[in-house]
Amino acid sequence: MQLTVKAHFNKQTKDSRKELIQFYVKGEDEKKPEINHLTREVVELEIEGVEQKLTCEFSKSSKDSKKTVLDFVVKGDTSADQSFNFYKMAGSDVTLNIVESQMSIDEFYGEDHEGIEYSVDDKGSVNVPDNQLSMDTLDEVAASTEEELD
């Protein structure tokens, strides 16, 4: 699901535990039912004209007589250079694209786990850091798996 709204990028705050961003939606866009459907989901936020995307939990939306407030918790491993141009837009009116992520809430808040670290670039290519896995390691894993099966 995808949602596009005209909003005011109200604020961005960060403390030792989490990073929050808040938008005010006014006018016809605040009546869109998709806002409620995406609340409590992991989403990708984009601001029109900014290359960076942020992975966030759409933590809540609240409505009063003047505006609808959208609050997001930013994924903890977002780097400063990744979000710099995004946060430069704070205090201005923006066109906000909210796209439902395939990541679950458990994955979003998940602890470190065993496995291979990797990243996926914009073209869909997977990048694995050097010295994380070798052919020798793969051979050892395959051999131990075969022994367990025997």
Tab-separated table of C-alpha atoms in Angstrom, residues 9-148:
chain	number	residue	atom	x	y	z
A	9	PHE	CA	7.385	18.445	8.372
A	10	ASN	CA	6.921	19.628	11.943
A	11	LYS	CA	9.911	18.231	13.798
A	12	GLN	CA	12.664	15.684	14.176
A	13	THR	CA	13.940	14.721	17.633
A	14	LYS	CA	16.552	12.244	18.750
A	15	ASP	CA	17.533	10.944	22.160
A	16	SER	CA	19.696	8.060	23.350
A	17	ARG	CA	16.962	5.507	22.689
A	18	LYS	CA	15.151	6.535	19.526
A	19	GLU	CA	14.629	9.081	16.803
A	20	LEU	CA	11.186	10.536	16.127
A	21	ILE	CA	9.801	12.552	13.231
A	22	GLN	CA	6.436	14.265	13.042
A	23	PHE	CA	4.299	15.627	10.211
A	24	TYR	CA	1.083	17.668	10.234
A	25	VAL	CA	-1.434	16.842	7.528
A	26	LYS	CA	-4.110	19.426	6.753
A	27	GLY	CA	-6.943	19.707	4.268
A	28	GLU	CA	-8.397	16.914	2.166
A	29	ASP	CA	-5.397	14.585	2.611
A	30	GLU	CA	-6.146	14.101	6.304
A	31	LYS	CA	-9.406	12.364	5.353
A	32	LYS	CA	-7.626	9.559	3.476
A	33	PRO	CA	-8.531	6.188	5.051
A	34	GLU	CA	-5.110	4.755	4.149
A	35	ILE	CA	-3.615	6.761	7.024
A	36	ASN	CA	-5.362	4.496	9.525
A	37	HIS	CA	-4.476	1.336	7.591
A	38	LEU	CA	-0.752	2.078	7.696
A	39	THR	CA	-0.587	3.056	11.370
A	40	ARG	CA	1.513	0.616	13.473
A	41	GLU	CA	3.216	-0.702	10.315
A	42	VAL	CA	6.806	-0.440	9.130
A	43	VAL	CA	6.961	2.003	6.231
A	44	GLU	CA	9.429	3.687	3.907
A	45	LEU	CA	9.157	7.484	4.009
A	46	GLU	CA	10.076	9.613	1.024
A	47	ILE	CA	9.875	13.361	0.584
A	48	GLU	CA	9.333	14.488	-2.990
A	49	GLY	CA	12.595	15.952	-4.296
A	50	VAL	CA	14.827	14.158	-1.744
A	51	GLU	CA	16.716	11.022	-2.765
A	52	GLN	CA	16.972	9.429	0.672
A	53	LYS	CA	14.289	7.173	2.103
A	54	LEU	CA	13.839	6.418	5.779
A	55	THR	CA	12.605	3.129	7.211
A	56	CYS	CA	10.269	3.915	10.108
A	57	GLU	CA	7.542	2.552	12.279
A	58	PHE	CA	4.382	4.588	11.675
A	59	SER	CA	3.781	4.725	15.418
A	60	LYS	CA	0.559	6.741	15.579
A	61	SER	CA	-1.753	9.230	13.985
A	62	SER	CA	-3.925	11.611	15.980
A	63	LYS	CA	-6.512	14.083	14.825
A	64	ASP	CA	-7.898	17.287	16.299
A	65	SER	CA	-10.093	20.014	14.837
A	66	LYS	CA	-7.194	21.668	12.972
A	67	LYS	CA	-4.883	18.904	11.748
A	68	THR	CA	-3.875	15.246	11.701
A	69	VAL	CA	-0.515	14.472	13.317
A	70	LEU	CA	1.598	11.584	11.987
A	71	ASP	CA	4.378	10.266	14.262
A	72	PHE	CA	7.154	7.962	13.065
A	73	VAL	CA	10.000	6.153	14.874
A	74	VAL	CA	13.094	6.007	12.650
A	75	LYS	CA	15.040	2.758	12.349
A	76	GLY	CA	18.003	2.916	14.706
A	77	ASP	CA	20.725	2.093	12.171
A	78	THR	CA	19.950	5.044	9.890
A	79	SER	CA	23.201	6.896	9.286
A	80	ALA	CA	23.532	10.666	9.529
A	81	ASP	CA	24.653	11.019	5.904
A	82	GLN	CA	21.694	8.898	4.781
A	83	SER	CA	19.188	11.183	6.496
A	84	PHE	CA	20.873	14.611	6.196
A	85	ASN	CA	18.977	15.855	3.115
A	86	PHE	CA	15.738	14.385	4.470
A	87	TYR	CA	16.038	16.322	7.733
A	88	LYS	CA	16.969	19.546	5.952
A	89	MET	CA	13.298	19.698	4.968
A	90	ALA	CA	12.140	19.981	8.612
A	91	GLY	CA	9.981	23.051	9.135
A	92	SER	CA	8.682	23.164	5.573
A	93	ASP	CA	5.670	21.942	3.633
A	94	VAL	CA	6.410	18.723	1.727
A	95	THR	CA	4.779	16.029	-0.352
A	96	LEU	CA	5.220	12.890	1.731
A	97	ASN	CA	5.119	9.396	0.229
A	98	ILE	CA	4.451	6.617	2.737
A	99	VAL	CA	5.028	3.129	1.338
A	100	GLU	CA	4.303	-0.027	3.322
A	101	SER	CA	7.513	-1.993	3.887
A	102	GLN	CA	7.893	-5.751	3.663
A	103	MET	CA	9.666	-5.623	7.035
A	104	SER	CA	7.645	-6.700	10.066
A	105	ILE	CA	7.562	-4.822	13.377
A	106	ASP	CA	9.561	-7.701	14.938
A	107	GLU	CA	12.259	-7.342	12.295
A	108	PHE	CA	12.271	-3.564	12.744
A	109	TYR	CA	12.956	-3.812	16.483
A	110	GLY	CA	14.800	-7.142	16.303
A	111	GLU	CA	18.070	-7.838	18.047
A	112	ASP	CA	21.211	-8.963	16.276
A	113	HIS	CA	20.960	-12.490	14.987
A	114	GLU	CA	23.231	-15.043	13.462
A	115	GLY	CA	23.669	-14.805	9.745
A	116	ILE	CA	25.446	-12.930	7.036
A	117	GLU	CA	25.383	-9.143	7.069
A	118	TYR	CA	24.479	-7.606	3.734
A	119	SER	CA	22.894	-4.601	2.131
A	120	VAL	CA	20.813	-4.208	-1.012
A	121	ASP	CA	21.421	-1.214	-3.277
A	122	ASP	CA	18.798	0.691	-5.302
A	123	LYS	CA	19.274	-1.657	-8.268
A	124	GLY	CA	18.597	-4.764	-6.150
A	125	SER	CA	22.208	-5.979	-6.018
A	126	VAL	CA	23.332	-7.577	-2.754
A	127	ASN	CA	26.587	-6.357	-1.192
A	128	VAL	CA	28.349	-8.556	1.391
A	129	PRO	CA	31.257	-7.122	3.434
A	130	ASP	CA	34.645	-8.784	2.819
A	131	ASN	CA	36.046	-11.465	5.157
A	132	GLN	CA	32.606	-12.483	6.350
A	133	LEU	CA	32.371	-15.726	4.420
A	134	SER	CA	34.848	-17.831	2.491
A	135	MET	CA	34.676	-20.957	0.368
A	136	ASP	CA	36.499	-22.832	3.169
A	137	THR	CA	33.740	-21.863	5.593
A	138	LEU	CA	31.105	-23.062	3.140
A	139	ASP	CA	32.946	-26.379	2.691
A	140	GLU	CA	33.120	-26.842	6.495
A	141	VAL	CA	29.410	-26.134	6.883
A	142	ALA	CA	28.535	-28.542	4.078
A	143	ALA	CA	30.745	-31.268	5.562
A	144	SER	CA	29.268	-30.902	9.053
A	145	THR	CA	25.748	-30.941	7.631
A	146	GLU	CA	26.478	-34.172	5.744
A	147	GLU	CA	27.874	-35.763	8.931
A	148	GLU	CA	24.726	-34.844	10.846
